[in-house]
Coordinates of C-alpha atoms in Angstrom, one line a residue:
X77 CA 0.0 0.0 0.0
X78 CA 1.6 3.4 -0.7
X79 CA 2.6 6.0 1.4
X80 CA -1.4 8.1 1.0
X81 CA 1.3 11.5 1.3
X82 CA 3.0 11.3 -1.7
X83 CA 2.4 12.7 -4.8
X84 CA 2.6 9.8 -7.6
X85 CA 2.5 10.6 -11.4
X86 CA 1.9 7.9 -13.7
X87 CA 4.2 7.9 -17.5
X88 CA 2.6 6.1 -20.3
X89 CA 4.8 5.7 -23.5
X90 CA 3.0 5.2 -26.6
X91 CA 2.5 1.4 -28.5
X92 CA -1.0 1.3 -30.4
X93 CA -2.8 -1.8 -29.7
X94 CA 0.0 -3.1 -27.3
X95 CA -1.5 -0.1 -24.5
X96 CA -3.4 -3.0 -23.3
X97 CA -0.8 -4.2 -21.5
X98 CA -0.7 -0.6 -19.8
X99 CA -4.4 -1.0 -18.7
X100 CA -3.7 -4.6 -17.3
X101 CA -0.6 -3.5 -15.0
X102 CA -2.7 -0.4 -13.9
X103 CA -5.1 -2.8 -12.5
X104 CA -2.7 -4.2 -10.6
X105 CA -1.5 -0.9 -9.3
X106 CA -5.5 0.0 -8.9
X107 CA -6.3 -2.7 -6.4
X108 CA -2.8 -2.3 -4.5
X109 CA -4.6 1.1 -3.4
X110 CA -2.2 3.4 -6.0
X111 CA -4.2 6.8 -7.2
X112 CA -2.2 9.5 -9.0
X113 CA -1.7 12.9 -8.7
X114 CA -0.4 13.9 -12.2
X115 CA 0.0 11.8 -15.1
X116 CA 1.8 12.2 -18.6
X117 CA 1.4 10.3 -22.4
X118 CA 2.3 10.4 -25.3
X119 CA 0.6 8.0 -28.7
X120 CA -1.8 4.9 -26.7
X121 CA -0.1 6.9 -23.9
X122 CA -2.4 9.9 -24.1
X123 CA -5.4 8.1 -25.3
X124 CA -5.5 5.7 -21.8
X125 CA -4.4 8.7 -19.9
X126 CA -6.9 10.7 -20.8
X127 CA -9.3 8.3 -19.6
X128 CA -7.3 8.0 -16.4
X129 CA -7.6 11.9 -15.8
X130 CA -11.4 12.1 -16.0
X131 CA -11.5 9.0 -13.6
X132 CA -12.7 6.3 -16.2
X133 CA -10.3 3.2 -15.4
X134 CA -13.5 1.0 -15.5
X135 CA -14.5 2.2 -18.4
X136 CA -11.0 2.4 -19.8
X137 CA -11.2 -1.3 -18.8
X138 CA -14.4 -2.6 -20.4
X139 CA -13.1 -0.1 -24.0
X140 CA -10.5 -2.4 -24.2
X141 CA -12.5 -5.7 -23.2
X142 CA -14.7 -4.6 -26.5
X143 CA -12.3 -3.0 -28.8
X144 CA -12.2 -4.3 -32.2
X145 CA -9.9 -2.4 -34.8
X146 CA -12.1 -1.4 -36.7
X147 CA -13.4 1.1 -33.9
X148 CA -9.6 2.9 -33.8
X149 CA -8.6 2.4 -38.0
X150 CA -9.9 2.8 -41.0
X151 CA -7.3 1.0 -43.0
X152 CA -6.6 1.7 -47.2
X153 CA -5.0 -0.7 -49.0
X154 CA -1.0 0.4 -50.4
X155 CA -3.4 0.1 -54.1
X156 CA -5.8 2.4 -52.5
X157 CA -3.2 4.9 -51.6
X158 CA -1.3 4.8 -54.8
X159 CA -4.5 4.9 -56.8
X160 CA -5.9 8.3 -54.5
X161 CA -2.1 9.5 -55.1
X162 CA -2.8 9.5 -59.0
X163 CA -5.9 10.6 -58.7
X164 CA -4.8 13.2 -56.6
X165 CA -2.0 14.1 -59.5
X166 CA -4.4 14.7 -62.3
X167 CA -6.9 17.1 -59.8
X168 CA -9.7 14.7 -59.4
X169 CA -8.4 13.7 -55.2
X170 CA -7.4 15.5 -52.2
X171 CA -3.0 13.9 -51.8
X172 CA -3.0 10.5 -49.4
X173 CA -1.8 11.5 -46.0
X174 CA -1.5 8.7 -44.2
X175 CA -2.6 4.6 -44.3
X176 CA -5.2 5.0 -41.9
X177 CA -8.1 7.5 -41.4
X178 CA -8.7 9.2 -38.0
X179 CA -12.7 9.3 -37.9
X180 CA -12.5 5.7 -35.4
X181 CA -10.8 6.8 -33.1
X182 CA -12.3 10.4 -32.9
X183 CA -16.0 8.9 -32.8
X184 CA -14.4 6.5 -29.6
X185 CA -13.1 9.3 -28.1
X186 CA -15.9 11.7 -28.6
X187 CA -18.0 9.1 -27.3
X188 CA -15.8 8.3 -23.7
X189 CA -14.5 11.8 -23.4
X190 CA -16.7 15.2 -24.4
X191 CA -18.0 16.8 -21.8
X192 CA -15.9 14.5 -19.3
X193 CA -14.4 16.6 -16.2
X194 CA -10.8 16.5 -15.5
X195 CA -9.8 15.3 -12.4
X196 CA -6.3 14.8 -12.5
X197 CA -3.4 17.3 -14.4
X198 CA -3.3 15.4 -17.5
X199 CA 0.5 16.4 -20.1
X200 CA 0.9 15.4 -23.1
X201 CA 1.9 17.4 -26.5
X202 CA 2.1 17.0 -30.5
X203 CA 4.2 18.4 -33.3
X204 CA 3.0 21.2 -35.8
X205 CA 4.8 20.0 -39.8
X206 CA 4.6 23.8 -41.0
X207 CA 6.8 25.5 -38.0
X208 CA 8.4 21.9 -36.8
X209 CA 8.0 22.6 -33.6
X210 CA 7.0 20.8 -30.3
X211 CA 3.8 22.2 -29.1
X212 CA 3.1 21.2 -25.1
X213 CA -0.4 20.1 -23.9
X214 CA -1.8 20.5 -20.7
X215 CA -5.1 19.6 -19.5
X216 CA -5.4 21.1 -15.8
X217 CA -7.5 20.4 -13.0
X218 CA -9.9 23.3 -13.0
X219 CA -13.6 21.9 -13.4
X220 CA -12.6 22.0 -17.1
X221 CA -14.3 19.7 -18.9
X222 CA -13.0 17.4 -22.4
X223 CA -14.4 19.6 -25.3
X224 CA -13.4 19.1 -29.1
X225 CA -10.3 21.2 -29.4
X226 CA -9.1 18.7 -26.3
X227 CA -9.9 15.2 -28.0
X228 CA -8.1 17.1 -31.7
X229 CA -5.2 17.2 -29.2
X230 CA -5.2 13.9 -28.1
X231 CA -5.6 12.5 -31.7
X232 CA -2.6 14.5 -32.5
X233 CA -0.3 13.3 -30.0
X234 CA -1.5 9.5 -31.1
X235 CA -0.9 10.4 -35.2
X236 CA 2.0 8.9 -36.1
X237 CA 3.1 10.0 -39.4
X238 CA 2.7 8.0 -42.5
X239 CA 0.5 5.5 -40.3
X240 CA -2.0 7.7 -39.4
X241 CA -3.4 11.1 -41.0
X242 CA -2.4 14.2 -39.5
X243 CA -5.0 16.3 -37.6
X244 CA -5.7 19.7 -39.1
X245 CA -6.5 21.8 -36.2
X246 CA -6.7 25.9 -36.6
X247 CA -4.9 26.3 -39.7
X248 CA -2.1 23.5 -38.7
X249 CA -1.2 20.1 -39.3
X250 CA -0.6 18.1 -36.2
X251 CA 1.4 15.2 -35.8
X252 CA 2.8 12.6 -33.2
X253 CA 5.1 14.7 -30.6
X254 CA 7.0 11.7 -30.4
X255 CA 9.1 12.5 -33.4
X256 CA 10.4 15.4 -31.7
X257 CA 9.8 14.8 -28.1
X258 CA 9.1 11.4 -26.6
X259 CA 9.9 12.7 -23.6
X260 CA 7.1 12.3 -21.1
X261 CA 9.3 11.6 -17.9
X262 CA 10.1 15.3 -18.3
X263 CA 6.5 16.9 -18.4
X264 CA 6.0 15.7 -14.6
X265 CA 9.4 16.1 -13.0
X266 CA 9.2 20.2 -12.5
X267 CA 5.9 19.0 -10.4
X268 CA 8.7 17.4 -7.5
X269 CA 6.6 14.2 -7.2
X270 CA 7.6 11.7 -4.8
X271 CA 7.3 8.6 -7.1
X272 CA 6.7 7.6 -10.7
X273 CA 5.0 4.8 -12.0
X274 CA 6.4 4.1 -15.6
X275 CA 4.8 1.7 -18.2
X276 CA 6.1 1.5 -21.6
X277 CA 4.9 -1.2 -24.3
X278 CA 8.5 -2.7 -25.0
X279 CA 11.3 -4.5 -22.8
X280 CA 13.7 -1.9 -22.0
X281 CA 16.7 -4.3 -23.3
X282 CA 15.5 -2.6 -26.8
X283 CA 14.3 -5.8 -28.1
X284 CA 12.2 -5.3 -31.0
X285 CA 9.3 -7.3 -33.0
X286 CA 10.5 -8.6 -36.3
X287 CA 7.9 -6.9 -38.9
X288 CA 6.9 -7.2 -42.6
X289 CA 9.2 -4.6 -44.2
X290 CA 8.7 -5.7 -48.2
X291 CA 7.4 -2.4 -49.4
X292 CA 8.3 1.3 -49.4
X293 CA 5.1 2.3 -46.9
X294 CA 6.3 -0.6 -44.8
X295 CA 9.8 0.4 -44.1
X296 CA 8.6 4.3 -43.8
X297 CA 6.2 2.9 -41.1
X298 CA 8.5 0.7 -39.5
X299 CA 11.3 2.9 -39.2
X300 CA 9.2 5.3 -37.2
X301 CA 8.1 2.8 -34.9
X302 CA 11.4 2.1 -34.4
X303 CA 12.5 5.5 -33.8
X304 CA 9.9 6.5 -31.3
X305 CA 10.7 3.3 -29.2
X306 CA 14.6 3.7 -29.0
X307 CA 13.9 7.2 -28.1
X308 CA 11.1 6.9 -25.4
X309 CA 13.7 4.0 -24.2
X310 CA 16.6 5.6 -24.3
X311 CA 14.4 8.1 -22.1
X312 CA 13.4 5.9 -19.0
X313 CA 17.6 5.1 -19.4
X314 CA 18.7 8.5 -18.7
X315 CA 16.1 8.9 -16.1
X316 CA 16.8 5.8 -14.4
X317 CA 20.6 6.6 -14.1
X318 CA 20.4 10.4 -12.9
X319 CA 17.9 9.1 -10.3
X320 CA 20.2 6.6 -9.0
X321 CA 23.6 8.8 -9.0
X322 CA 21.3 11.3 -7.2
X323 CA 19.9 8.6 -4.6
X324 CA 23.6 8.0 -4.1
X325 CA 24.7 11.0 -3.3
X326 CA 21.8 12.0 -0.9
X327 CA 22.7 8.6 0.8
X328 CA 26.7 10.2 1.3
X329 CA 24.9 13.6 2.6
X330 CA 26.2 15.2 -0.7
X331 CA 23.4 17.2 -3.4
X332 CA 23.2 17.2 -6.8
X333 CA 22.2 20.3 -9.0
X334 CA 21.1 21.4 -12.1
X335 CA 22.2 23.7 -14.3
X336 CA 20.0 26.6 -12.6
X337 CA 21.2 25.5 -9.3
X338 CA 18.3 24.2 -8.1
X339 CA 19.1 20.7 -6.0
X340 CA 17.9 17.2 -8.2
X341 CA 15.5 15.3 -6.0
X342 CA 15.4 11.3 -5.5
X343 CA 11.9 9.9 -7.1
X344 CA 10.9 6.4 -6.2
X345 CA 10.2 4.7 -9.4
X346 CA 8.4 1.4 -10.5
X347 CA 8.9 0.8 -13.9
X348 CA 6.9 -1.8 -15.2
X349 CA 7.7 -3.1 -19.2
X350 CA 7.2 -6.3 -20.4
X351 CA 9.8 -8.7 -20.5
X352 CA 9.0 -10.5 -24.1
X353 CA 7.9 -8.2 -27.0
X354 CA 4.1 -7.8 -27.3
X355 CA 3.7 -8.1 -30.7
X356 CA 2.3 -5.5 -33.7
X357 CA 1.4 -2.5 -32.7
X358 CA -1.7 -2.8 -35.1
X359 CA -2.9 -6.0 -33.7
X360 CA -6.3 -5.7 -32.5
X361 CA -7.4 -9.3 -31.7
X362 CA -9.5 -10.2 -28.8
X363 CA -7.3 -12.7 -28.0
X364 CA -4.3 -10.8 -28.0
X365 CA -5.5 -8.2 -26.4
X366 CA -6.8 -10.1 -22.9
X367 CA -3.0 -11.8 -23.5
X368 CA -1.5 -8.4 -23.0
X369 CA -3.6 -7.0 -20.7
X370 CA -3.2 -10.2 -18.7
X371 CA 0.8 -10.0 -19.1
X372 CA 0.4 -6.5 -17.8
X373 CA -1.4 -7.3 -14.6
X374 CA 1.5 -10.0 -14.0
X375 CA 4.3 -8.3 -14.7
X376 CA 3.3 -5.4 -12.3
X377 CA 2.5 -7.5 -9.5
X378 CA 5.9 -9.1 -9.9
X379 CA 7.6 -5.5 -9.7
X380 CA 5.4 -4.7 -6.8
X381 CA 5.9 -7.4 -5.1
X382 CA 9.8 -6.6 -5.5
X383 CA 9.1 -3.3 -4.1
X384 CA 7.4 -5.0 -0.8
X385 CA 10.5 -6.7 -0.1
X386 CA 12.9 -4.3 -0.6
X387 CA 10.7 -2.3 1.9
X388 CA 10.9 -5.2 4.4

């Protein structure tokens, strides 16, 4: 049972269909009395925290018992692409922007989120193509409630390019803020929490799924997923090891500072990734998914369980 004092954020990375294995370890952590304070996303990330911050974990729970892909993608065919492409070329077509359409996954969000109050600081963030830049998303806990600039937003962050359209939203074109900032650790850490639960979709030892690669789309898609992963691992990495030298330190009465001066602080951490791969991040089948989410609820009760006895 935690310490009811301390402030706890909760880090999702992203992962598309593998999330479920997030939403399986956060029942664990659910019935060993966690709640969080702040939480952070990015991709699958945002979409389960979002329904984390407006206190829908059952219902985040029984949207994953039901999912079926075709409530998330609207998949196109590489024939359908080319042939919009050409289409597109002699004036007759709008240009292909992506392999899968976004209207799903806004009609599942619209129909779990609008209206929706936030109840815990929800972070998170996108990137705009025409400036390049990383734009920052915060969702506060003010009585504001989930309205459609907020769920455009969140189907940003999730858009990962040349799998998924962009998200036109006030004259820009949005895109997953992974490509230039998979760095969700860092959105909570100015809030001085006191511990940090961390779930990413892949085993931190960098090990990846061996994927169809036979065609030009496929190697552009693939070498994004790969990308974002090494990054958002690389990530918990750098996290893991200032934490620790600073844990040291504090133990040999000596501090730690930052550039601006200000003193590093020790953060408990449970970081809870699966040990084996979980498969394509496209996979949508019922039995995969209860496989994952099942994988998730062991492997966080195994970390936790760790925890207890190092606490003994």
């Amino acid at each position: 049972m935690p310490d009811s004092t301390k402030k706890i954020a909760l880090v999702l990375s992203g992962g598309g269909a593998k999330g479920a294995f997030q939403v399986g370890a956060l029942d664990t952590f659910y019935n060993h009395g966690y709640e969080f304070d702040l939480l952070s996303g990015v991709s699958v990330g945002a979409l389960n925290g979002s329904m984390i911050a407006t206190r829908q974990f059952e219902q985040l729970q029984e949207l994953w018992d039901a999912l079926q892909k075709s409530d998330v993608l609207r998949t196109r065919s590489i024939t359908d692409v080319i042939q919009q492409f050409v289409l597109y070329k002699i004036g007759f077509s709008r240009h292909p922007r992506g392999l899968h359409g976004l209207e799903p996954l806004k009609r599942l969000l619209s129909s779990h989120l609008f209206g929706k109050e936030i109840r815990i600081p929800f972070h998170f963030g996108f990137v705009s193509l025409e400036s390049g830049h990383y734009v920052k998303a915060t969702v506060r806990q003010d009585g504001h409630k989930i309205d459609e600039d907020d769920i455009l937003r969140i189907m940003a962050s999730s858009a990962i390019p040349v799998q998924f359209e962009p998200v036109d939203f006030y004259n820009q074109t949005l895109v997953d803020g992974g490509i230039r900032n998979i760095s969700p650790i860092a959105e909570i850490l100015p809030y001085n929490p006191d511990e940090i639960v961390i779930i990413p979709t892949e085993p931190l030892d960098g090990r990846q799924e061996k994927a169809e690669v036979d065609d030009i789309l496929q190697i552009a898609k693939r070498t994004v997923e790969v990308m974002l992963d090494e990054i958002f691992i690389e990530d918990i990495k750098r996290f893991v090891q200032i934490n620790r030298l600073v844990g040291q330190a504090a133990r040999q009465g000596a501090l730690l500072e930052k550039p601006n001066g200000m003193a590093y602080k020790y953060i408990d951490s449970q970081i809870v990734a699966p040990v084996e791969t979980l498969g394509d991040s496209l996979d949508f089948g019922e039995d995969i998914l209860q496989e994952r989410y099942e994988r998730g609820k062991r492997r966080a009760e195994k970390i936790l369980n760790q925890s207890d006895d190092l606490d003994v």
